[in-house]
Coordinates of C-alpha atoms in Angstrom, one line a residue:
X653 CA 82.4 137.4 98.3
X654 CA 82.7 133.7 99.1
X655 CA 80.9 134.2 102.4
X656 CA 78.1 136.1 100.6
X657 CA 77.6 133.2 98.2
X658 CA 77.4 130.5 100.8
X659 CA 75.1 132.7 102.9
X660 CA 72.7 133.0 100.0
X661 CA 72.8 129.3 99.3
X662 CA 72.1 128.5 102.9
X663 CA 69.2 131.0 102.9
X664 CA 67.7 129.4 99.8
X665 CA 68.0 126.0 101.3
X666 CA 66.1 127.1 104.5
X667 CA 63.4 128.8 102.4
X668 CA 62.9 125.8 100.4
X669 CA 62.6 123.6 103.5
X670 CA 59.9 125.9 104.9
X671 CA 57.9 125.9 101.7
X672 CA 58.0 122.2 101.5
X673 CA 56.7 121.9 105.0
X674 CA 53.8 124.3 104.2
X675 CA 52.9 122.3 101.1
X676 CA 53.0 119.0 103.0
X677 CA 50.8 120.4 105.7
X678 CA 48.2 121.6 103.2
X679 CA 48.1 118.3 101.5
X680 CA 47.5 116.6 104.8
X681 CA 50.7 114.6 104.9
X682 CA 51.7 116.5 108.1
X683 CA 49.1 116.9 110.9
X684 CA 46.5 114.4 109.5
X685 CA 44.5 112.5 112.1
X686 CA 44.9 108.7 112.2
X687 CA 42.0 106.8 110.4
X688 CA 40.5 103.4 111.1
X689 CA 42.0 100.3 109.7
X690 CA 39.0 99.8 107.4
X691 CA 39.4 103.3 105.9
X692 CA 43.1 102.9 105.6
X693 CA 42.7 99.6 103.6
X694 CA 40.2 101.2 101.4
X695 CA 42.4 104.2 100.8
X696 CA 45.4 102.1 100.0
X697 CA 43.5 100.1 97.5
X698 CA 42.0 103.2 95.9
X699 CA 45.3 104.9 95.7
X700 CA 47.3 102.0 94.2
X701 CA 46.5 102.9 90.6
X702 CA 47.2 106.6 91.1
X703 CA 50.5 105.8 92.8
X704 CA 51.6 103.8 89.8
X705 CA 50.7 106.6 87.5
X706 CA 52.7 109.0 89.5
X707 CA 55.8 106.8 89.3
X708 CA 55.6 106.6 85.5
X709 CA 55.3 110.4 85.1
X710 CA 58.6 111.5 86.7
X711 CA 61.4 110.4 89.0
X712 CA 61.5 113.8 90.8
X713 CA 59.2 114.7 93.6
X714 CA 60.3 118.4 93.3
X715 CA 59.3 118.6 89.7
X716 CA 55.9 117.1 90.4
X717 CA 55.3 119.3 93.4
X718 CA 56.4 122.5 91.7
X719 CA 53.2 122.7 89.5
X720 CA 51.1 122.2 92.6
X721 CA 52.8 125.0 94.7
X722 CA 50.6 128.0 95.3
X723 CA 51.5 131.1 93.3
X724 CA 53.1 132.9 96.3
X725 CA 55.3 129.9 97.0
X726 CA 56.4 129.6 93.4
X727 CA 57.2 133.3 93.4
X728 CA 59.5 132.9 96.4
X729 CA 61.3 129.9 94.7
X730 CA 61.8 131.9 91.5
X731 CA 63.2 134.9 93.4
X732 CA 65.7 132.6 95.2
X733 CA 66.7 131.1 91.9
X734 CA 67.2 134.5 90.3
X735 CA 69.4 135.6 93.2
X736 CA 71.4 132.3 93.1
X737 CA 72.4 132.7 89.4
X738 CA 74.0 136.3 89.8
X739 CA 75.6 135.2 93.1
X740 CA 77.2 132.2 91.4
X741 CA 78.3 134.4 88.5
X742 CA 79.9 136.9 90.8
X743 CA 81.6 134.1 92.8
X744 CA 83.0 132.5 89.6
X745 CA 84.3 135.9 88.5
X746 CA 85.9 136.5 91.9
X747 CA 87.4 133.0 91.9
X748 CA 88.9 133.5 88.4
X749 CA 90.4 136.8 89.5
X750 CA 91.9 135.3 92.6
X751 CA 93.3 132.3 90.6
X752 CA 94.9 134.8 88.1
X753 CA 96.4 136.8 90.9
X754 CA 97.8 133.7 92.6
X755 CA 99.3 132.4 89.3
X756 CA 101.0 135.8 88.8
X757 CA 102.4 135.7 92.3
X758 CA 103.7 132.2 91.8
X759 CA 105.3 133.2 88.5
X760 CA 106.9 136.2 90.1
X761 CA 108.1 134.1 93.1
X762 CA 109.7 131.5 90.7
X763 CA 111.4 134.2 88.7
X764 CA 112.8 135.8 91.9
X765 CA 114.0 132.4 93.1
X766 CA 115.8 131.7 89.8
X767 CA 117.7 134.9 90.0
X768 CA 118.7 134.6 93.7
X769 CA 119.5 130.9 93.7
X770 CA 116.8 130.1 96.3
X771 CA 113.0 129.5 96.5
X772 CA 110.5 131.6 98.4
X773 CA 107.5 130.1 100.1
X774 CA 104.3 131.8 101.2
X775 CA 103.8 131.9 104.9
X776 CA 100.7 134.1 105.6
X777 CA 98.0 131.4 105.0
X778 CA 98.6 131.4 101.2
X779 CA 98.9 128.2 99.3
X780 CA 102.1 127.6 97.4
X781 CA 101.3 126.5 93.9
X782 CA 104.3 124.2 93.8
X783 CA 103.4 122.4 97.0
X784 CA 102.2 119.2 95.2
X785 CA 105.3 119.1 93.0
X786 CA 107.9 120.1 95.6
X787 CA 108.6 117.5 98.3
X788 CA 110.7 120.0 100.2
X789 CA 107.6 122.1 100.7
X790 CA 106.7 120.1 103.8
X791 CA 110.2 120.1 105.3
X792 CA 111.0 122.4 108.2
X793 CA 111.8 126.0 107.1
X794 CA 115.4 127.1 107.8
X795 CA 115.9 129.8 110.2
X796 CA 116.9 133.3 109.0
X797 CA 120.5 132.8 110.2
X798 CA 120.8 129.4 108.4
X799 CA 119.4 130.9 105.2
X800 CA 122.0 133.7 105.4
X801 CA 124.8 131.3 106.1
X802 CA 123.8 129.1 103.1
X803 CA 123.6 132.0 100.8
X804 CA 127.0 133.3 101.9
X805 CA 128.7 129.9 101.5
X806 CA 127.3 129.2 98.0
X807 CA 127.2 132.6 96.4
X808 CA 130.4 133.4 94.5
X809 CA 132.2 136.6 95.3
X810 CA 131.0 139.4 93.1
X811 CA 133.6 141.2 91.0
X812 CA 133.8 144.0 88.5
X813 CA 136.5 144.7 86.0
X814 CA 137.4 148.4 86.2
X815 CA 140.1 150.8 85.0
X816 CA 141.6 154.1 86.1
X817 CA 144.5 156.2 84.7
X818 CA 147.2 153.8 86.0
X819 CA 145.6 150.3 86.4
X820 CA 143.2 147.8 85.1
X821 CA 141.9 146.0 88.1
X822 CA 139.2 143.7 89.5
X823 CA 137.1 145.2 92.3
X824 CA 135.6 142.7 94.8
X825 CA 133.4 143.5 97.8
X826 CA 136.4 143.3 100.2
X827 CA 139.6 143.6 98.1
X828 CA 141.1 144.6 94.8
X829 CA 143.3 142.6 92.4
X830 CA 145.6 144.5 90.0
X831 CA 145.5 143.1 86.5
X832 CA 147.7 145.4 84.4
X833 CA 149.7 148.6 84.8
X834 CA 148.9 151.1 82.0
X835 CA 150.7 154.1 83.4
X836 CA 154.0 155.6 82.4
X837 CA 155.6 156.6 85.7
X838 CA 159.3 156.3 86.3
X839 CA 159.0 155.8 90.1
X840 CA 155.8 154.1 91.4
X841 CA 154.3 153.6 94.8
X842 CA 151.5 151.1 94.2
X843 CA 148.4 152.3 96.2
X844 CA 147.4 150.2 99.2
X845 CA 143.7 150.8 98.4
X846 CA 141.5 151.5 95.4
X847 CA 137.9 152.6 95.8
X848 CA 138.2 152.0 99.5
X849 CA 139.3 148.4 99.2
X850 CA 142.8 147.0 99.9
X851 CA 145.0 145.8 97.1
X852 CA 145.8 142.2 98.0
X853 CA 147.2 140.7 94.8
X854 CA 149.1 141.5 91.6
X855 CA 148.3 139.2 88.8
X856 CA 150.5 137.6 86.1
X857 CA 152.5 139.9 83.9
X858 CA 150.9 143.0 85.4
X859 CA 154.0 145.2 85.0
X860 CA 155.8 143.0 82.4
X861 CA 157.9 144.7 79.8
X862 CA 157.5 148.2 81.2
X863 CA 159.7 150.7 79.3
X864 CA 159.6 153.4 82.0
X865 CA 159.7 152.0 85.5
X866 CA 162.9 152.2 87.4
X867 CA 161.6 152.0 91.0
X868 CA 158.6 150.2 92.5
X869 CA 157.2 150.0 96.0
X870 CA 154.7 147.3 96.7
X871 CA 152.3 148.1 99.6
X872 CA 151.9 146.1 102.8
X873 CA 148.4 145.0 101.8
X874 CA 149.7 142.8 99.0
X875 CA 150.0 139.1 99.8
X876 CA 150.6 137.5 96.4
X877 CA 152.6 138.3 93.2
X878 CA 151.6 136.2 90.2
X879 CA 153.8 134.8 87.5
X880 CA 156.1 137.1 85.4
X881 CA 154.8 140.2 87.2
X882 CA 157.9 142.4 86.5
X883 CA 159.3 140.2 83.7
X884 CA 161.6 142.1 81.2
X885 CA 161.3 145.5 82.9
X886 CA 164.6 146.5 81.4
X887 CA 165.0 149.7 83.4
X888 CA 163.8 148.5 86.8
X889 CA 166.6 149.0 89.4
X890 CA 165.0 148.8 92.8
X891 CA 161.9 147.0 94.1
X892 CA 160.6 147.2 97.7
X893 CA 158.6 144.1 98.8
X894 CA 156.3 144.1 101.9
X895 CA 156.5 141.7 104.9
X896 CA 152.9 140.7 104.2
X897 CA 154.0 138.9 101.0
X898 CA 153.5 135.1 101.1
X899 CA 153.8 134.0 97.5
X900 CA 155.9 134.9 94.5
X901 CA 155.1 133.3 91.2
X902 CA 157.5 131.9 88.6
X903 CA 159.5 134.4 86.6
X904 CA 158.5 137.3 88.8
X905 CA 161.7 139.3 88.0
X906 CA 162.8 137.3 85.0
X907 CA 165.2 139.2 82.7
X908 CA 165.1 142.4 84.8
X909 CA 168.7 143.1 83.7
X910 CA 169.1 146.3 85.6
X911 CA 167.7 145.1 89.0
X912 CA 170.4 145.9 91.6
X913 CA 169.0 145.0 95.0
X914 CA 166.0 143.3 96.6
X915 CA 164.9 141.9 100.0
X916 CA 162.8 138.7 99.9
X917 CA 160.5 138.9 103.0
X918 CA 160.2 136.2 105.6
X919 CA 156.8 134.9 104.5
X920 CA 158.2 133.5 101.3
X921 CA 159.0 129.7 101.5
X922 CA 159.9 129.1 97.9
X923 CA 161.7 130.9 95.1
X924 CA 159.9 129.9 91.9
X925 CA 161.3 128.9 88.5
X926 CA 163.3 131.7 86.8
X927 CA 162.3 134.2 89.6
X928 CA 165.5 136.2 89.1
X929 CA 166.8 134.6 85.9
X930 CA 169.2 136.7 84.0
X931 CA 169.2 139.6 86.5
X932 CA 172.8 140.4 85.5
X933 CA 173.1 143.5 87.6
X934 CA 171.6 142.0 90.8
X935 CA 174.2 142.6 93.5
X936 CA 172.5 142.7 96.9
X937 CA 169.9 140.2 97.9
X938 CA 168.6 139.0 101.3
X939 CA 166.9 135.6 101.4
X940 CA 164.6 134.6 104.2
X941 CA 165.6 131.6 106.4
X942 CA 162.1 130.3 105.9
X943 CA 162.8 129.4 102.3
X944 CA 162.8 125.6 101.8
X945 CA 163.0 125.4 98.0
X946 CA 164.8 127.3 95.2
X947 CA 163.5 126.1 91.9
X948 CA 165.0 125.7 88.4
X949 CA 167.0 128.7 87.1
X950 CA 165.8 130.9 90.0
X951 CA 169.1 132.9 90.0
X952 CA 170.6 131.6 86.7
X953 CA 173.3 133.9 85.4
X954 CA 173.1 136.5 88.2
X955 CA 176.8 137.1 87.7
X956 CA 177.2 139.9 90.2
X957 CA 175.1 138.6 93.1
X958 CA 177.1 138.6 96.3
X959 CA 175.2 136.0 98.3
X960 CA 177.1 134.9 101.4
X961 CA 174.8 132.2 102.8
X962 CA 171.9 130.0 101.8
X963 CA 168.7 129.9 103.9
X964 CA 169.0 127.7 106.9
X965 CA 165.8 125.8 106.1
X966 CA 166.7 125.1 102.5
X967 CA 166.1 121.5 101.4
X968 CA 166.1 121.6 97.6
X969 CA 168.1 123.5 95.1
X970 CA 166.7 123.0 91.5
X971 CA 168.4 122.6 88.2
X972 CA 170.7 125.6 87.3
X973 CA 169.3 127.5 90.3
X974 CA 172.6 129.3 90.8
X975 CA 174.3 128.5 87.5
X976 CA 177.1 131.0 86.6
X977 CA 176.6 133.1 89.8
X978 CA 180.3 133.9 89.6
X979 CA 180.4 136.4 92.5
X980 CA 178.5 134.2 95.0
X981 CA 181.0 133.4 97.7
X982 CA 179.0 131.1 99.9
X983 CA 180.5 130.5 103.4
X984 CA 177.6 128.7 105.1
X985 CA 175.6 125.7 103.9
X986 CA 172.2 124.7 105.4
X987 CA 172.2 121.7 107.7
X988 CA 169.0 120.2 106.2
X989 CA 169.9 120.3 102.6
X990 CA 168.7 117.1 100.8
X991 CA 168.9 117.6 97.0
X992 CA 171.1 119.5 94.6
X993 CA 169.9 119.6 91.0
X994 CA 171.8 119.4 87.7
X995 CA 174.3 122.3 87.3
X996 CA 172.8 124.0 90.3
X997 CA 176.1 125.6 91.3
X998 CA 178.0 125.2 88.0
X999 CA 180.5 127.9 87.3
X1000 CA 180.2 129.5 90.7
X1001 CA 183.8 130.3 90.8
X1002 CA 183.8 132.4 94.0
X1003 CA 182.7 129.5 96.2
X1004 CA 185.7 128.4 98.3
X1005 CA 184.2 125.8 100.6
X1006 CA 181.5 123.2 100.1
X1007 CA 180.2 121.3 103.1
X1008 CA 177.4 118.8 102.2
X1009 CA 175.5 117.7 105.3
X1010 CA 174.5 114.1 106.3
X1011 CA 170.9 114.9 105.3
X1012 CA 172.0 115.0 101.6
X1013 CA 170.4 112.3 99.5
X1014 CA 171.1 113.3 95.9
X1015 CA 173.6 115.3 93.9
X1016 CA 172.8 115.6 90.2
X1017 CA 175.0 115.8 87.2
X1018 CA 177.4 118.7 86.9
X1019 CA 176.2 120.1 90.2
X1020 CA 179.5 121.9 91.0
X1021 CA 181.1 121.7 87.6
X1022 CA 183.7 124.4 86.9
X1023 CA 183.7 125.7 90.5
X1024 CA 187.4 126.5 90.3
X1025 CA 187.5 128.4 93.6
X1026 CA 186.6 125.4 95.8
X1027 CA 189.5 124.5 98.0
X1028 CA 187.9 122.4 100.6
X1029 CA 185.2 119.7 99.8
X1030 CA 183.5 117.9 102.7
X1031 CA 180.9 115.2 101.9
X1032 CA 179.3 113.6 104.9
X1033 CA 178.0 110.0 104.9
X1034 CA 174.5 109.8 103.4
X1035 CA 175.0 110.2 99.7
X1036 CA 175.1 106.9 97.7
X1037 CA 176.3 108.2 94.4
X1038 CA 178.5 111.0 93.0
X1039 CA 177.2 111.5 89.5
X1040 CA 178.7 112.4 86.2
X1041 CA 180.8 115.6 86.1
X1042 CA 179.6 116.5 89.6
X1043 CA 182.9 118.2 90.5
X1044 CA 184.7 118.2 87.2
X1045 CA 187.1 121.1 86.6
X1046 CA 187.1 122.1 90.3
X1047 CA 190.8 122.9 90.0
X1048 CA 191.2 124.2 93.5
X1049 CA 190.4 121.0 95.4
X1050 CA 193.6 119.5 96.9
X1051 CA 192.3 116.6 99.0
X1052 CA 189.2 114.4 98.8
X1053 CA 187.7 111.9 101.3
X1054 CA 184.8 110.0 99.8
X1055 CA 182.3 108.8 102.5
X1056 CA 181.5 105.1 103.1
X1057 CA 177.9 105.5 101.9
X1058 CA 179.1 106.2 98.3
X1059 CA 178.5 103.1 96.2
X1060 CA 179.4 104.6 92.8
X1061 CA 181.4 107.4 91.2
X1062 CA 180.1 108.5 87.8
X1063 CA 181.9 109.4 84.5
X1064 CA 184.2 112.4 84.8
X1065 CA 183.0 113.0 88.3
X1066 CA 186.3 114.6 89.3
X1067 CA 187.9 115.0 85.9
X1068 CA 190.1 118.0 85.5
X1069 CA 190.7 118.5 89.3
X1070 CA 194.3 119.2 88.6
X1071 CA 195.2 120.1 92.2
X1072 CA 193.8 116.9 93.6
X1073 CA 196.9 115.1 95.1
X1074 CA 195.3 112.7 97.6
X1075 CA 192.1 110.5 97.3
X1076 CA 190.6 108.0 99.6
X1077 CA 188.1 105.6 98.1
X1078 CA 186.0 103.5 100.6
X1079 CA 185.7 99.7 100.3
X1080 CA 181.9 100.0 99.7
X1081 CA 182.4 101.8 96.4
X1082 CA 181.8 99.1 93.7
X1083 CA 181.8 101.2 90.5
X1084 CA 184.0 104.0 89.1
X1085 CA 183.0 105.5 85.8
X1086 CA 184.9 106.5 82.7
X1087 CA 187.5 109.3 83.2
X1088 CA 186.3 109.7 86.8
X1089 CA 189.7 111.1 87.9
X1090 CA 191.3 111.9 84.6
X1091 CA 193.5 115.0 84.7
X1092 CA 194.1 114.7 88.4
X1093 CA 197.7 114.8 89.8
X1094 CA 197.6 112.2 92.5
X1095 CA 199.9 109.2 91.9
X1096 CA 198.6 106.6 94.3
X1097 CA 195.2 105.3 95.4
X1098 CA 193.8 102.3 97.2
X1099 CA 190.6 100.6 96.0
X1100 CA 188.7 97.4 96.7
X1101 CA 189.5 94.4 94.6
X1102 CA 185.8 94.0 93.9
X1103 CA 185.4 97.5 92.6
X1104 CA 184.7 97.9 88.9
X1105 CA 186.5 100.6 87.0
X1106 CA 187.6 101.6 83.5
X1107 CA 191.1 101.8 82.0
X1108 CA 191.0 105.6 82.0
X1109 CA 189.2 106.0 85.4
X1110 CA 192.4 107.1 87.0
X1111 CA 195.4 109.2 85.7
X1112 CA 197.6 106.1 85.9
X1113 CA 197.4 102.4 85.5
X1114 CA 196.0 100.5 88.5
X1115 CA 198.3 97.7 89.6
X1116 CA 198.2 95.0 92.3
X1117 CA 199.7 97.3 94.9
X1118 CA 196.7 99.7 94.6
X1119 CA 194.3 97.0 95.9
X1120 CA 193.4 96.2 99.5

């Protein structure tokens, strides 16, 4: 329609030019023969007045000339004008429709961009309505691969909460996370897939406080167990964990009082806080050598646990980690152990030998308090302090050699060690606390004159012969 309009305008312009030439020719302006100079002067003088009159009548030559056009010429001009008006009207209507369509397309494009997180641009010759407001319009368009890469990196993983007869779960595009067990089975094999997607995680408290489960098998697809997953499952006896497992949250088996056996897979590097707290019936357990940290109360009050050795990579044992594990008869200690927390091995009465390596840097209060089964205690150089009640009431220790690195011995550190008949205190030890050796049976000791001690630090009065 636009081409039709400009064609008609061009035609009208040409027609008007032709008519103007015809008129000028008839009036003698075009094609007139040159006159003599005398005639020209006379003609100029005679026309001066009429020329002035013409200028005062109108400022438009076309308006003057129109009344002088012949009838056929005027008719042609009128026809052109009549055709021009409808053409202009059609053009304006078409332009308005095109503008309306373009505005609708821009609105639709913006709506689509808002929902998809991106902005679409016209590419087939169309003009983007946002081009003047969007400086990025003139930047180079990303390739299709780049666009897909950006979308995949910024778009969050889609998920959907779902439910079946046994589980509440979250379905992702490539995996499933179990949220809660709602079944009532006695023996359960957790499925490795749900709706065709692998089960990779079991979230916090998913099976907590189950009143029916006695046996559970976790599939090889699972990599993570959240916090308190099986907490207070009072009837749970046996749990099978997969080798794929890399993370176990705090309290995962807390208060599973009937749990009897478990194998911790090699991928686990830390046993979390209260992981097996109060598992009173836990007897058989295998710990991976990859474990570096056992946290607070991890095996607190596991009174029947028959653990023979600690993981070889173990560096840290947290507060009360093995407190009251009365059946734990350790025979091998890790060579990289660095820290033992407060009451970590308190009341572990089955331990007969303690060998603390040179890597040790800290022993906390009451670490081995009440370990009455210890007969041999070896502390290698590296530790600078033996804290309060660290070995109190270890009634089986008969001999003690304190390393040169020890600078202080805390209150009641060896109090109640009734079998202790021989003690060697190094000259670097400068402080011995209250009742440090009270209740011991040894009758002689040698200490540095510069060492500070209390009246009741030893089971007898220190005299001059005890100094060196």
